[in-house]
XYZ file of C-alpha atoms in Angstrom:
787
model
C 19.022 -13.267 -89.910
C 17.923 -11.987 -86.544
C 20.796 -12.118 -84.059
C 20.231 -14.140 -80.918
C 19.808 -12.311 -77.624
C 23.142 -13.729 -76.480
C 24.953 -12.221 -79.413
C 23.160 -8.931 -78.900
C 24.357 -8.670 -75.325
C 27.863 -9.765 -76.213
C 27.774 -12.700 -73.829
C 27.129 -16.399 -74.327
C 27.158 -19.640 -72.414
C 30.699 -20.170 -73.716
C 31.637 -16.768 -72.293
C 30.285 -17.833 -68.918
C 32.264 -21.072 -69.043
C 35.509 -19.353 -69.993
C 34.998 -16.651 -67.373
C 34.257 -19.111 -64.572
C 37.191 -21.310 -65.596
C 39.557 -18.356 -65.763
C 38.470 -17.017 -62.373
C 38.741 -20.458 -60.769
C 42.194 -20.961 -62.237
C 43.247 -17.519 -61.073
C 42.007 -18.215 -57.544
C 43.674 -21.621 -57.256
C 46.935 -20.281 -58.677
C 46.962 -17.266 -56.375
C 46.076 -19.339 -53.309
C 48.865 -21.833 -53.984
C 51.490 -19.299 -55.028
C 50.955 -16.981 -52.051
C 51.505 -19.875 -49.662
C 55.251 -19.901 -50.310
C 57.924 -17.489 -49.147
C 59.645 -17.177 -52.508
C 58.668 -17.673 -56.121
C 61.680 -17.565 -58.422
C 61.256 -14.851 -61.044
C 63.218 -16.759 -63.713
C 60.957 -19.836 -63.962
C 57.886 -17.636 -63.736
C 59.109 -15.465 -66.608
C 59.864 -18.571 -68.661
C 56.379 -19.919 -67.936
C 54.801 -16.654 -69.055
C 56.805 -16.652 -72.307
C 55.828 -20.255 -73.064
C 52.151 -19.584 -72.434
C 52.244 -16.368 -74.438
C 53.892 -18.051 -77.423
C 51.467 -20.974 -77.251
C 48.430 -18.696 -77.084
C 49.699 -16.557 -79.965
C 50.452 -19.640 -82.068
C 46.969 -21.028 -81.521
C 45.394 -17.689 -82.389
C 47.449 -17.243 -85.582
C 47.163 -20.797 -86.923
C 43.468 -21.279 -86.247
C 40.786 -19.296 -87.962
C 38.231 -20.846 -85.709
C 39.114 -21.815 -82.178
C 36.871 -24.387 -80.543
C 35.279 -23.517 -77.179
C 37.394 -26.020 -75.250
C 40.649 -24.807 -76.805
C 39.678 -21.186 -76.286
C 38.827 -21.841 -72.638
C 42.122 -23.690 -72.103
C 44.081 -20.852 -73.715
C 42.382 -18.252 -71.518
C 42.941 -20.395 -68.428
C 46.656 -20.819 -69.126
C 47.088 -17.124 -69.794
C 45.304 -16.180 -66.565
C 47.359 -18.647 -64.509
C 50.532 -17.197 -66.006
C 49.317 -13.689 -65.158
C 48.662 -14.654 -61.540
C 52.033 -16.364 -61.177
C 53.706 -13.229 -62.475
C 51.709 -10.991 -60.144
C 52.494 -13.199 -57.141
C 56.194 -13.337 -57.975
C 56.287 -9.545 -58.168
C 54.389 -9.276 -54.894
C 56.723 -11.685 -53.125
C 59.673 -9.637 -54.326
C 58.148 -6.498 -52.783
C 57.590 -8.423 -49.538
C 61.023 -10.082 -49.378
C 63.669 -9.374 -46.718
C 65.763 -7.535 -49.319
C 62.931 -5.020 -49.727
C 63.660 -4.010 -46.112
C 67.417 -4.022 -46.581
C 67.872 -7.372 -44.831
C 69.764 -10.433 -45.970
C 67.706 -12.696 -48.276
C 67.198 -15.395 -45.643
C 66.471 -13.052 -42.726
C 63.207 -13.475 -40.816
C 63.561 -10.666 -38.272
C 65.447 -7.570 -37.219
C 65.821 -6.664 -33.560
C 66.137 -2.926 -34.165
C 64.681 -0.682 -36.841
C 63.124 2.715 -37.382
C 60.543 3.329 -40.038
C 57.462 5.101 -41.285
C 54.144 3.260 -41.450
C 51.144 4.644 -43.311
C 47.996 3.337 -41.627
C 45.534 1.531 -43.888
C 43.097 0.127 -41.340
C 41.454 0.731 -37.996
C 42.764 -0.387 -34.622
C 41.956 -3.836 -33.273
C 42.101 -3.931 -29.492
C 42.251 -6.728 -26.906
C 38.859 -5.609 -25.588
C 37.345 -6.809 -28.855
C 38.504 -10.345 -28.118
C 42.093 -10.200 -29.309
C 44.855 -10.819 -26.789
C 48.029 -8.809 -26.962
C 48.872 -5.274 -27.959
C 46.541 -3.178 -30.100
C 47.371 -3.587 -33.756
C 46.578 -1.858 -37.036
C 47.281 -2.699 -40.670
C 49.554 -0.369 -42.587
C 52.140 0.029 -45.312
C 55.795 0.396 -44.406
C 56.885 3.250 -46.689
C 60.358 3.824 -45.280
C 62.777 1.879 -43.097
C 66.214 2.302 -41.543
C 68.180 -0.740 -40.346
C 71.860 -0.727 -39.357
C 72.226 2.835 -40.587
C 70.882 2.013 -44.044
C 67.759 3.895 -45.069
C 65.535 2.958 -47.971
C 62.067 3.504 -49.359
C 59.631 0.606 -49.298
C 56.037 -0.337 -49.959
C 55.441 -3.361 -47.766
C 52.150 -4.388 -46.100
C 52.673 -4.741 -42.345
C 50.772 -5.188 -39.115
C 51.859 -2.627 -36.533
C 51.685 -3.518 -32.821
C 51.862 -0.708 -30.283
C 50.346 0.426 -27.001
C 50.559 4.062 -28.097
C 47.393 6.045 -28.812
C 49.040 7.218 -32.029
C 47.527 4.132 -33.647
C 44.214 6.001 -33.514
C 45.510 8.590 -36.003
C 43.262 7.204 -38.736
C 43.568 5.762 -42.207
C 46.121 7.647 -44.272
C 48.082 8.971 -41.286
C 51.808 8.278 -41.040
C 53.417 7.003 -37.844
C 57.145 7.025 -37.046
C 58.114 3.845 -35.211
C 61.158 2.427 -33.467
C 61.155 -1.253 -32.663
C 61.626 -4.639 -34.285
C 60.244 -6.543 -37.251
C 59.441 -10.200 -37.795
C 58.411 -11.896 -40.997
C 54.784 -13.009 -41.094
C 53.745 -16.519 -42.035
C 53.488 -17.293 -45.768
C 49.994 -16.576 -47.006
C 49.263 -13.824 -44.484
C 47.791 -10.654 -45.921
C 50.691 -8.738 -44.391
C 54.344 -9.473 -45.074
C 55.941 -8.330 -41.801
C 54.952 -7.720 -38.181
C 56.260 -4.463 -36.713
C 56.532 -4.323 -32.904
C 56.936 -0.698 -31.879
C 58.797 0.204 -28.700
C 58.088 3.857 -29.444
C 55.609 5.359 -31.876
C 55.159 9.019 -32.763
C 52.684 10.860 -34.912
C 54.243 11.754 -38.253
C 51.587 13.350 -40.416
C 47.861 13.117 -40.931
C 45.926 12.004 -43.983
C 45.719 14.494 -46.819
C 43.355 15.364 -49.659
C 40.324 13.148 -50.292
C 41.523 10.583 -47.749
C 41.474 13.257 -45.027
C 37.973 14.334 -46.092
C 36.686 10.749 -45.968
C 38.346 10.100 -42.606
C 36.816 13.222 -41.101
C 33.402 12.322 -42.459
C 33.595 8.806 -40.967
C 34.746 10.032 -37.576
C 32.115 12.763 -37.489
C 29.268 10.426 -38.347
C 30.499 7.849 -35.832
C 30.617 10.474 -33.087
C 27.148 11.799 -33.961
C 25.495 8.375 -34.208
C 27.040 7.231 -30.924
C 24.801 9.769 -29.198
C 21.689 8.047 -30.547
C 19.940 5.712 -28.100
C 20.221 1.945 -27.986
C 21.678 -0.511 -30.443
C 20.337 1.477 -33.385
C 22.939 4.184 -32.909
C 25.747 1.648 -32.567
C 24.702 -0.200 -35.706
C 23.904 2.766 -37.963
C 27.484 3.626 -39.088
C 27.968 0.006 -40.110
C 24.770 -0.072 -42.140
C 25.445 3.294 -43.786
C 29.189 3.370 -44.429
C 30.516 0.009 -43.221
C 32.074 1.478 -40.052
C 31.613 -1.115 -37.294
C 33.877 0.471 -34.680
C 30.907 1.232 -32.417
C 29.385 -2.253 -32.612
C 29.791 -3.976 -29.250
C 30.891 -7.624 -29.013
C 27.431 -8.671 -27.828
C 25.680 -6.857 -30.686
C 28.158 -8.308 -33.158
C 27.483 -11.789 -31.777
C 23.737 -11.197 -32.099
C 24.095 -10.063 -35.724
C 26.158 -13.170 -36.454
C 23.695 -15.473 -34.698
C 20.880 -14.113 -36.860
C 22.984 -14.318 -40.058
C 22.616 -10.543 -40.386
C 26.263 -9.485 -40.185
C 26.356 -9.101 -43.976
C 24.200 -5.986 -43.580
C 27.143 -4.105 -42.050
C 29.539 -5.235 -44.786
C 29.526 -2.889 -47.769
C 28.502 -4.920 -50.805
C 27.243 -4.653 -54.348
C 23.877 -3.458 -53.088
C 25.487 -0.366 -51.543
C 27.436 0.366 -54.721
C 24.310 -0.203 -56.799
C 22.423 2.354 -54.712
C 25.172 4.933 -55.240
C 25.481 4.296 -58.982
C 21.726 4.163 -59.583
C 21.128 7.331 -57.584
C 23.777 9.322 -59.440
C 22.693 7.962 -62.826
C 19.072 8.891 -62.131
C 19.998 12.388 -60.955
C 22.233 12.946 -63.984
C 19.484 11.723 -66.306
C 17.024 14.126 -64.698
C 19.485 16.924 -65.460
C 19.526 15.877 -69.116
C 23.137 14.672 -69.260
C 24.288 12.258 -71.951
C 25.065 8.624 -71.198
C 28.846 9.092 -71.126
C 28.532 12.013 -68.728
C 26.185 10.037 -66.509
C 28.629 7.123 -66.395
C 31.581 9.413 -65.619
C 29.670 11.023 -62.744
C 28.596 7.614 -61.452
C 32.208 6.432 -61.571
C 33.403 9.505 -59.681
C 30.704 9.004 -57.056
C 31.752 5.372 -56.745
C 35.358 6.406 -56.086
C 34.195 8.809 -53.389
C 32.028 6.109 -51.838
C 34.969 3.680 -51.716
C 37.049 6.343 -49.974
C 34.335 6.807 -47.363
C 33.755 3.124 -46.623
C 37.491 2.244 -47.040
C 38.740 -0.237 -49.673
C 38.039 -3.499 -47.862
C 38.062 -6.679 -49.989
C 34.267 -6.856 -50.290
C 34.167 -3.163 -51.214
C 36.819 -3.632 -53.889
C 34.875 -6.543 -55.360
C 31.628 -4.579 -55.490
C 33.226 -1.409 -56.846
C 35.301 -3.183 -59.494
C 32.277 -5.100 -60.714
C 30.289 -1.872 -60.894
C 33.042 -0.245 -62.964
C 33.085 -3.181 -65.391
C 29.319 -2.953 -65.839
C 29.544 0.826 -66.345
C 32.176 0.340 -69.039
C 29.950 -2.269 -70.679
C 27.096 0.246 -70.610
C 29.170 2.924 -72.354
C 30.330 0.436 -74.995
C 26.728 -0.426 -75.820
C 26.881 -3.971 -74.451
C 24.495 -4.920 -71.713
C 26.785 -6.420 -69.112
C 26.052 -9.937 -67.930
C 26.479 -10.358 -64.202
C 28.367 -13.647 -63.961
C 31.101 -12.854 -66.522
C 31.475 -9.401 -64.985
C 31.942 -10.991 -61.560
C 34.516 -13.438 -62.882
C 36.448 -10.701 -64.695
C 36.387 -8.717 -61.446
C 37.902 -11.677 -59.605
C 40.717 -12.049 -62.132
C 41.499 -8.317 -62.148
C 41.549 -7.960 -58.359
C 43.581 -11.123 -57.818
C 46.123 -9.965 -60.375
C 46.430 -6.686 -58.453
C 46.579 -8.399 -55.044
C 46.971 -12.204 -55.187
C 46.698 -12.404 -51.376
C 42.970 -11.685 -51.689
C 42.652 -15.375 -52.597
C 43.185 -16.142 -48.891
C 40.826 -13.460 -47.555
C 37.551 -14.791 -46.132
C 35.784 -11.462 -46.663
C 36.631 -11.471 -50.350
C 35.593 -15.115 -50.716
C 32.256 -14.494 -49.003
C 31.597 -11.428 -51.150
C 32.258 -13.341 -54.371
C 30.266 -16.375 -53.217
C 27.241 -14.318 -52.173
C 27.231 -12.416 -55.458
C 27.552 -15.616 -57.469
C 24.645 -17.086 -55.526
C 22.475 -14.054 -56.249
C 23.358 -14.165 -59.955
C 23.000 -17.892 -60.586
C 20.799 -19.415 -57.901
C 18.396 -16.660 -56.837
C 16.588 -16.230 -60.210
C 16.021 -19.969 -60.649
C 14.971 -20.362 -57.024
C 12.541 -17.460 -57.404
C 10.956 -19.109 -60.434
C 10.667 -22.411 -58.600
C 9.075 -20.842 -55.522
C 6.729 -18.697 -57.622
C 4.805 -21.818 -58.549
C 3.356 -21.922 -55.064
C 3.423 -18.300 -53.847
C 3.449 -14.716 -55.045
C 6.550 -13.654 -57.026
C 7.324 -10.921 -54.494
C 7.364 -13.345 -51.567
C 9.267 -15.881 -53.657
C 11.989 -13.329 -54.417
C 12.129 -12.242 -50.767
C 12.801 -15.836 -49.736
C 15.052 -16.725 -52.665
C 17.542 -13.864 -52.275
C 18.744 -14.574 -48.689
C 18.496 -18.322 -49.272
C 20.682 -18.154 -52.374
C 23.262 -15.922 -50.718
C 23.386 -18.072 -47.572
C 23.655 -21.304 -49.558
C 26.450 -19.953 -51.738
C 28.407 -18.723 -48.717
C 27.896 -21.827 -46.584
C 30.966 -23.782 -47.819
C 33.134 -20.818 -46.794
C 31.245 -20.135 -43.566
C 31.740 -23.747 -42.463
C 35.477 -23.072 -42.316
C 34.808 -20.218 -39.877
C 31.964 -21.747 -37.876
C 30.971 -25.383 -38.527
C 27.252 -24.903 -38.009
C 24.170 -24.684 -40.208
C 21.956 -21.609 -39.599
C 18.331 -22.711 -39.692
C 16.689 -19.342 -39.051
C 18.759 -17.138 -41.346
C 15.954 -16.790 -43.899
C 13.275 -15.684 -41.381
C 15.741 -13.275 -39.774
C 16.612 -11.756 -43.138
C 12.963 -11.582 -44.178
C 12.306 -9.444 -41.116
C 15.462 -7.328 -41.198
C 16.451 -6.984 -44.848
C 13.571 -4.680 -45.931
C 14.779 -2.101 -43.405
C 18.397 -2.235 -44.586
C 18.071 -0.096 -47.768
C 16.317 2.665 -45.837
C 18.969 2.684 -43.133
C 21.758 2.535 -45.723
C 20.501 5.329 -47.989
C 19.331 7.620 -45.198
C 22.471 6.963 -43.163
C 24.772 7.696 -46.104
C 22.886 10.919 -46.857
C 23.091 11.910 -43.191
C 26.856 11.360 -43.117
C 27.227 13.631 -46.165
C 24.835 16.315 -44.918
C 25.945 16.589 -41.286
C 29.190 18.510 -42.047
C 27.444 21.066 -44.317
C 23.801 21.179 -43.152
C 23.801 19.838 -39.578
C 20.046 20.245 -38.874
C 19.063 18.527 -42.113
C 21.690 15.832 -41.640
C 20.489 15.189 -38.091
C 16.887 14.851 -39.244
C 17.861 12.352 -41.931
C 20.077 10.535 -39.428
C 17.199 10.115 -36.992
C 15.141 8.718 -39.854
C 17.914 6.183 -40.519
C 18.041 5.291 -36.814
C 14.532 3.815 -36.918
C 15.264 0.942 -39.359
C 18.698 0.511 -37.775
C 17.062 -0.065 -34.394
C 14.642 -2.521 -35.954
C 17.478 -4.559 -37.467
C 19.303 -4.612 -34.125
C 16.103 -5.697 -32.360
C 15.632 -8.558 -34.827
C 19.235 -9.645 -34.230
C 18.776 -9.563 -30.452
C 15.565 -11.573 -30.706
C 17.076 -14.304 -32.866
C 20.141 -14.396 -30.620
C 17.892 -15.767 -27.874
C 16.767 -18.716 -30.009
C 18.939 -21.800 -30.632
C 19.211 -21.279 -34.383
C 22.199 -23.370 -35.483
C 22.734 -27.050 -36.068
C 26.190 -28.656 -35.885
C 28.067 -29.447 -39.101
C 31.343 -31.195 -39.821
C 34.282 -28.792 -39.416
C 37.246 -28.110 -41.676
C 37.811 -28.969 -45.312
C 35.577 -32.056 -45.179
C 32.649 -30.009 -43.904
C 33.259 -27.328 -46.521
C 33.409 -29.937 -49.304
C 30.141 -31.519 -48.193
C 28.496 -28.094 -47.999
C 29.716 -27.413 -51.541
C 28.251 -30.756 -52.670
C 24.878 -29.851 -51.184
C 25.059 -26.443 -52.879
C 25.808 -28.070 -56.238
C 22.852 -30.421 -55.846
C 20.561 -27.511 -54.985
C 21.739 -25.611 -58.070
C 21.068 -28.673 -60.239
C 17.630 -29.089 -58.695
C 16.426 -25.537 -59.305
C 18.078 -24.950 -62.689
C 17.235 -28.232 -64.414
C 13.883 -28.438 -66.168
C 13.730 -32.214 -65.760
C 11.521 -33.018 -62.785
C 13.225 -36.387 -62.301
C 16.687 -34.812 -62.108
C 15.419 -32.117 -59.741
C 13.774 -34.636 -57.421
C 16.890 -36.815 -57.364
C 19.143 -33.830 -56.635
C 16.902 -32.601 -53.828
C 16.690 -36.102 -52.395
C 20.460 -36.581 -52.340
C 21.030 -33.105 -50.871
C 18.426 -33.696 -48.163
C 19.972 -37.077 -47.358
C 23.445 -35.563 -46.972
C 22.181 -32.763 -44.726
C 20.000 -35.077 -42.643
C 22.828 -37.583 -42.199
C 25.344 -34.975 -41.077
C 22.905 -33.270 -38.736
C 21.767 -36.640 -37.413
C 25.335 -37.704 -36.654
C 26.101 -34.396 -34.942
C 22.860 -34.359 -32.980
C 23.324 -37.993 -32.013
C 26.751 -37.167 -30.647
C 25.376 -34.148 -28.803
C 22.458 -36.115 -27.351
C 24.790 -38.856 -26.097
C 26.825 -36.273 -24.208
C 26.179 -36.395 -20.441
C 23.959 -33.471 -19.504
C 24.856 -33.644 -15.807
C 28.594 -33.197 -16.360
C 31.182 -32.505 -13.682
C 34.408 -31.705 -15.559
C 34.883 -30.740 -19.214
C 38.280 -30.587 -20.912
C 37.641 -28.278 -23.865
C 39.149 -28.881 -27.281
C 40.628 -25.434 -27.967
C 43.579 -26.552 -30.064
C 47.080 -26.026 -28.708
C 45.948 -24.415 -25.489
C 44.094 -25.164 -22.286
C 40.547 -24.622 -21.061
C 38.588 -26.715 -18.562
C 35.145 -26.405 -16.961
C 34.211 -27.617 -13.474
C 30.635 -27.533 -12.167
C 29.260 -27.579 -8.666
C 25.449 -27.490 -8.521
C 24.510 -24.590 -10.820
C 27.851 -22.796 -10.512
C 30.580 -23.121 -13.136
C 34.317 -22.469 -13.016
C 36.440 -22.051 -16.136
C 40.161 -22.650 -15.780
C 41.972 -20.894 -18.648
C 40.438 -20.067 -22.029
C 42.788 -21.224 -24.772
C 43.640 -18.904 -27.654
C 40.731 -19.616 -30.020
C 37.575 -17.639 -29.144
C 35.410 -19.661 -31.541
C 36.606 -22.975 -30.078
C 35.974 -21.713 -26.551
C 32.472 -20.565 -27.495
C 31.728 -23.991 -28.996
C 32.821 -25.699 -25.796
C 30.732 -23.386 -23.629
C 27.701 -23.834 -25.867
C 28.104 -27.613 -25.887
C 28.199 -27.641 -22.094
C 25.218 -25.290 -21.880
C 27.260 -22.625 -20.106
C 26.259 -18.993 -20.464
C 27.741 -17.499 -17.303
C 31.092 -18.135 -15.621
C 30.927 -17.795 -11.849
C 34.659 -18.297 -11.322
C 37.332 -17.752 -13.970
C 40.856 -18.910 -13.126
C 43.686 -17.711 -15.365
C 46.571 -19.917 -14.311
C 49.163 -17.669 -15.994
C 49.275 -15.201 -18.860
C 50.662 -17.255 -21.732
C 48.527 -16.634 -24.788
C 47.557 -20.300 -25.209
C 45.923 -20.103 -21.778
C 44.280 -16.658 -21.816
C 44.129 -15.567 -25.471
C 40.352 -16.039 -25.743
C 39.518 -14.363 -22.426
C 38.350 -11.193 -24.163
C 35.141 -12.863 -25.377
C 34.110 -13.498 -21.757
C 33.805 -9.790 -20.931
C 30.490 -9.213 -19.180
C 29.905 -12.930 -18.539
C 32.178 -13.506 -15.528
C 31.532 -12.904 -11.819
C 34.944 -13.497 -10.208
C 38.454 -13.963 -11.579
C 41.539 -15.467 -9.955
C 44.870 -14.689 -11.612
C 48.529 -15.386 -10.987
C 51.261 -12.732 -10.949
C 51.144 -10.333 -13.897
C 53.919 -10.611 -16.475
C 53.551 -7.150 -18.005
C 51.278 -4.509 -19.541
C 49.464 -6.948 -21.821
C 48.342 -8.996 -18.818
C 47.433 -5.816 -16.939
C 45.291 -4.678 -19.851
C 43.422 -7.983 -19.939
C 42.791 -7.807 -16.198
C 41.509 -4.245 -16.543
C 39.194 -5.295 -19.376
C 37.653 -8.015 -17.214
C 37.389 -5.653 -14.267
C 35.661 -2.960 -16.343
C 33.197 -5.538 -17.636
C 31.967 -6.142 -14.089
C 34.156 -9.000 -12.847
C 35.876 -8.983 -9.468
C 39.549 -9.730 -10.196
C 41.955 -10.930 -7.518
C 45.602 -12.019 -7.688
C 45.665 -15.252 -5.740
C 48.298 -17.258 -3.848
C 48.436 -20.629 -2.131
C 46.131 -20.998 0.858
C 43.078 -19.172 -0.484
C 39.823 -21.101 -0.767
C 36.130 -20.781 -1.516
C 32.960 -22.531 -2.629
C 31.680 -23.324 -6.114
C 28.143 -24.491 -5.517
C 28.565 -27.675 -3.488
C 32.285 -27.936 -4.304
C 35.170 -26.689 -2.186
C 38.060 -25.133 -4.090
C 41.542 -24.364 -2.808
C 44.514 -22.638 -4.378
C 47.612 -24.716 -3.582
C 50.125 -22.811 -5.732
C 51.923 -20.346 -6.275
C 53.807 -19.191 -3.213
C 53.484 -15.495 -2.300
C 55.991 -13.345 -4.191
C 56.624 -15.902 -6.921
C 57.929 -14.357 -10.163
C 55.534 -14.615 -13.136
C 55.785 -17.468 -15.604
C 54.906 -21.123 -16.015
C 56.197 -22.069 -12.578
C 53.905 -19.482 -10.974
C 50.804 -21.071 -12.515
C 47.752 -21.052 -10.287
C 47.055 -24.657 -9.253
C 43.442 -25.248 -8.273
C 42.158 -28.252 -6.322
C 38.427 -28.980 -6.007
C 36.532 -31.513 -3.907
C 32.899 -32.424 -3.413
C 30.457 -35.337 -3.511
C 33.323 -37.700 -2.747
C 35.340 -36.821 -5.850
C 38.251 -34.489 -6.425
C 40.325 -32.916 -9.187
C 43.411 -30.765 -9.663
C 44.468 -28.488 -12.534
C 48.249 -27.987 -12.739
C 48.546 -25.177 -15.295
C 52.000 -25.143 -16.903
C 54.081 -26.091 -13.862
C 57.490 -27.522 -14.730
C 59.218 -30.379 -12.952
C 61.016 -28.247 -10.343
C 57.840 -26.375 -9.407
C 55.948 -29.680 -9.258
C 58.527 -31.030 -6.824
C 58.194 -27.914 -4.699
C 54.413 -28.367 -4.696
C 54.896 -31.991 -3.652
C 57.165 -30.941 -0.779
C 54.604 -28.383 0.393
C 52.172 -31.190 1.228
C 49.181 -29.102 0.099
C 47.970 -31.537 -2.547
C 46.984 -35.133 -1.829
C 45.191 -37.808 -3.821
C 42.729 -36.782 -6.517
C 40.510 -38.612 -8.977
C 41.168 -36.369 -11.966
C 44.238 -34.367 -12.924
C 44.694 -31.925 -15.760
C 48.246 -32.733 -16.828
C 50.713 -29.858 -16.633
C 51.995 -28.061 -19.728
C 49.984 -30.066 -22.293
C 51.886 -33.248 -21.471
C 55.406 -31.923 -21.978
C 58.418 -33.921 -20.822
C 58.970 -31.494 -17.919
C 57.048 -33.566 -15.321
C 57.636 -34.898 -11.824
C 56.638 -38.583 -11.675
C 56.685 -38.354 -7.876
C 53.931 -35.721 -7.879
C 51.700 -37.756 -10.177
C 52.325 -40.837 -8.046
C 51.212 -38.849 -4.990
C 48.089 -37.663 -6.819
C 47.158 -41.185 -7.937
C 44.615 -39.830 -10.429
C 42.449 -42.360 -12.259
C 41.784 -39.956 -15.145
C 44.404 -37.709 -16.736
C 43.217 -34.919 -19.026
C 45.673 -33.598 -21.617
C 44.636 -30.391 -23.365
C 46.674 -30.290 -26.560
C 46.372 -29.393 -30.242
C 46.675 -31.924 -33.038
C 49.983 -31.943 -34.919
C 51.401 -29.204 -32.711
C 55.048 -28.253 -33.320
C 56.088 -28.882 -29.699
C 55.686 -32.652 -29.687
C 53.012 -32.510 -26.966
C 52.095 -34.786 -25.354
C 55.514 -36.400 -25.120
C 56.055 -40.132 -25.052
C 57.676 -39.887 -21.612
C 54.638 -38.145 -20.119
C 52.222 -40.663 -21.637
C 54.340 -43.602 -20.454
C 54.431 -42.131 -16.949
C 50.632 -41.810 -16.846
C 50.178 -45.300 -18.256
C 52.543 -46.767 -15.670
C 50.480 -45.139 -12.929
C 47.296 -46.741 -14.296
C 45.595 -43.530 -15.362
C 43.069 -43.363 -18.198
C 44.385 -40.585 -20.440
C 41.986 -38.434 -22.470
C 43.688 -36.228 -25.073
C 41.797 -33.441 -26.809
C 43.930 -33.806 -29.947
C 42.541 -37.315 -30.456
C 39.214 -37.456 -28.656
C 38.143 -33.826 -28.909
C 36.320 -32.282 -25.979
C 36.245 -34.721 -23.049
C 33.409 -34.778 -20.517
C 33.429 -36.428 -17.092
C 30.133 -37.089 -15.331
C 29.147 -38.652 -12.007
C 26.567 -41.430 -12.313
C 24.423 -42.961 -9.599
C 24.420 -42.563 -5.859
C 27.918 -44.006 -5.679
C 29.119 -41.232 -8.034
C 30.610 -43.595 -10.575
C 32.863 -41.640 -12.933
C 31.881 -41.806 -16.614
C 33.929 -40.305 -19.431
C 32.574 -39.126 -22.790
C 34.470 -37.609 -25.671
C 33.510 -35.809 -28.867
C 35.497 -38.450 -30.734
C 32.811 -40.942 -29.829
C 34.778 -43.152 -27.450
C 33.152 -43.523 -24.034
C 34.967 -45.015 -21.076
C 32.562 -46.016 -18.337
C 33.995 -46.093 -14.842
C 37.576 -45.410 -15.994
C 39.034 -46.297 -12.661
C 38.289 -48.056 -9.405
C 38.452 -46.374 -6.082
C 36.939 -43.096 -7.207
C 36.972 -40.655 -4.354
C 39.459 -39.036 -2.084
C 40.448 -35.584 -1.016
C 42.903 -33.133 -2.532
């Protein structure tokens, strides 16, 4: 009897089902288990014993195990494995691993040794606060007790020693605080002092030197091509500017700078072909390919997507040696289980999730989509369209959690850019290897790689100028609906029944059209000629005010993506006046993304080096920065603005918040920052602020308010910038009752989303619109007045 092809390859549909079920169970188990601070070892051990005994009993008592029972047995065993791995990981991350009491969450003083495992993230890249780098705490001394450790940490320090590179060891003195459950790191280390301990050694030192050398060489190349080349070749994106990164994201091309299975496939295929040309046997070829893969991982650093690609390549190489042609989907699922068992916290890593999703899309959706498209076009063009479409569709449920939009031009952008990527990748990798040993040859190959790199960057810049994204529902609901659409697409292209395919496509199209229609309808109903916008940036503050064609932004919140959505929704590309009321993170944390887009900046008194660094970043990006005090004034288009607080010499903090009053076209507004009750009373006594039409309520609606000040202001509209379900109880009942008693219409971003105020008609009637869909026309009588 001739064996079936499935038996010949060693895989079957049942194998696929078991593998997918096991990987899904592993992921769900790891995600849930890593979200707690402690997982008792005793119950976990008991669970493992029970599952092991049950699986062994089933195997011994049944000569033939049905597919369902076999799948259930594998699933239980994998879940038990992941629980065990997570319990062990939590033990390594526990306070006792640092020599602290079991319930401790911090230590005010410690010394330790941190081995760096990542590259530095700086405030200039959009993060607010001290530079930070991922590492492993390998030794710690607290209260005179010294012990070895192996704990993943995030190290914060202003010292340049953080630039020592992956594999270097840094001696730190400072404090530690436990990270939130589920974070990839266990503890946060805040260094008061940091000193260089030792550099990387062995292969890690070689790889670090090669990366740094190639980065330095490529940075001398002209234009965006030189900045992008290290990312395309070896996954090093340190040279990519924020604007170029945003352009790559806008064109759905950022995956080209993330090392993936394609990069590993190029390395393995190249080494295998070279070894075959030398006449080596299969085992020798596989061993050489494996060694080359290890070296490649060292060069590009073991990021989650790299680990996924490399582990899958190893599994397929092992299958090749064993004489079994590896099937892609089971190999991917086995890779997921293996990596999650080694590091369960990968279940919460977006990079790992996107890597797995994209690969699954290429393995399951791309072939069927290619066949479907080939009915109406050439197979080559069909494959060129199917590959980016499948990868984008598979990733979309995850991407929605990061950016709730639907990219409509990702396929054309990838059709233009993707053909250049392999050339840039291969030539760039060869150049990085040749430059240290044969500089002239390496330089020639590097220049060759620069050409396709420049083309990819040019495509990204071009698509960045085109509105290429449609709004989608955010959060878990949006992700679930995207997953439903993906499932329907898979059914449509993989089912042979035309009726089923048509129904699936019809339902998917209806879901997409409905969601886009709702979002576009909301966007189209939004007043285009707005005056004030209270941005929904979560638990933070950000507000826009417009006078003619000039725009002021008061504070930024702490969520760059939320700020960008608000700016895009308001049609704002340039900020003419940025006011940072004070330097609390929930007011200025997203300011880094505005670098290069701001003309003038007003700030309150600095509260330390972090604030100084942010100011310097804005100044270096071309903005004129000025520390302001009460009495200063200016024009914003046809609006007059005045600073009415703080007093000169005021100490930094909430009560030194910059208070801005604006007036024009018979309407007025005031933004109170985070002033507390005492400072509000002092402002009231100063007599600088009179009646206004709109007030941005101080400190997110906390209880620390002066009713007398709000009575003096007499605002008809009160804007409260606040995050849903925040732990501070904002806005407080007392603040809301005060505003209600004064007759103000209160718009809260936690309930209504972004709120927009527009002036309608010659009488400048005030109209309010909110993203939540509730519109309040003419929210108050007697609009007008002067601040």
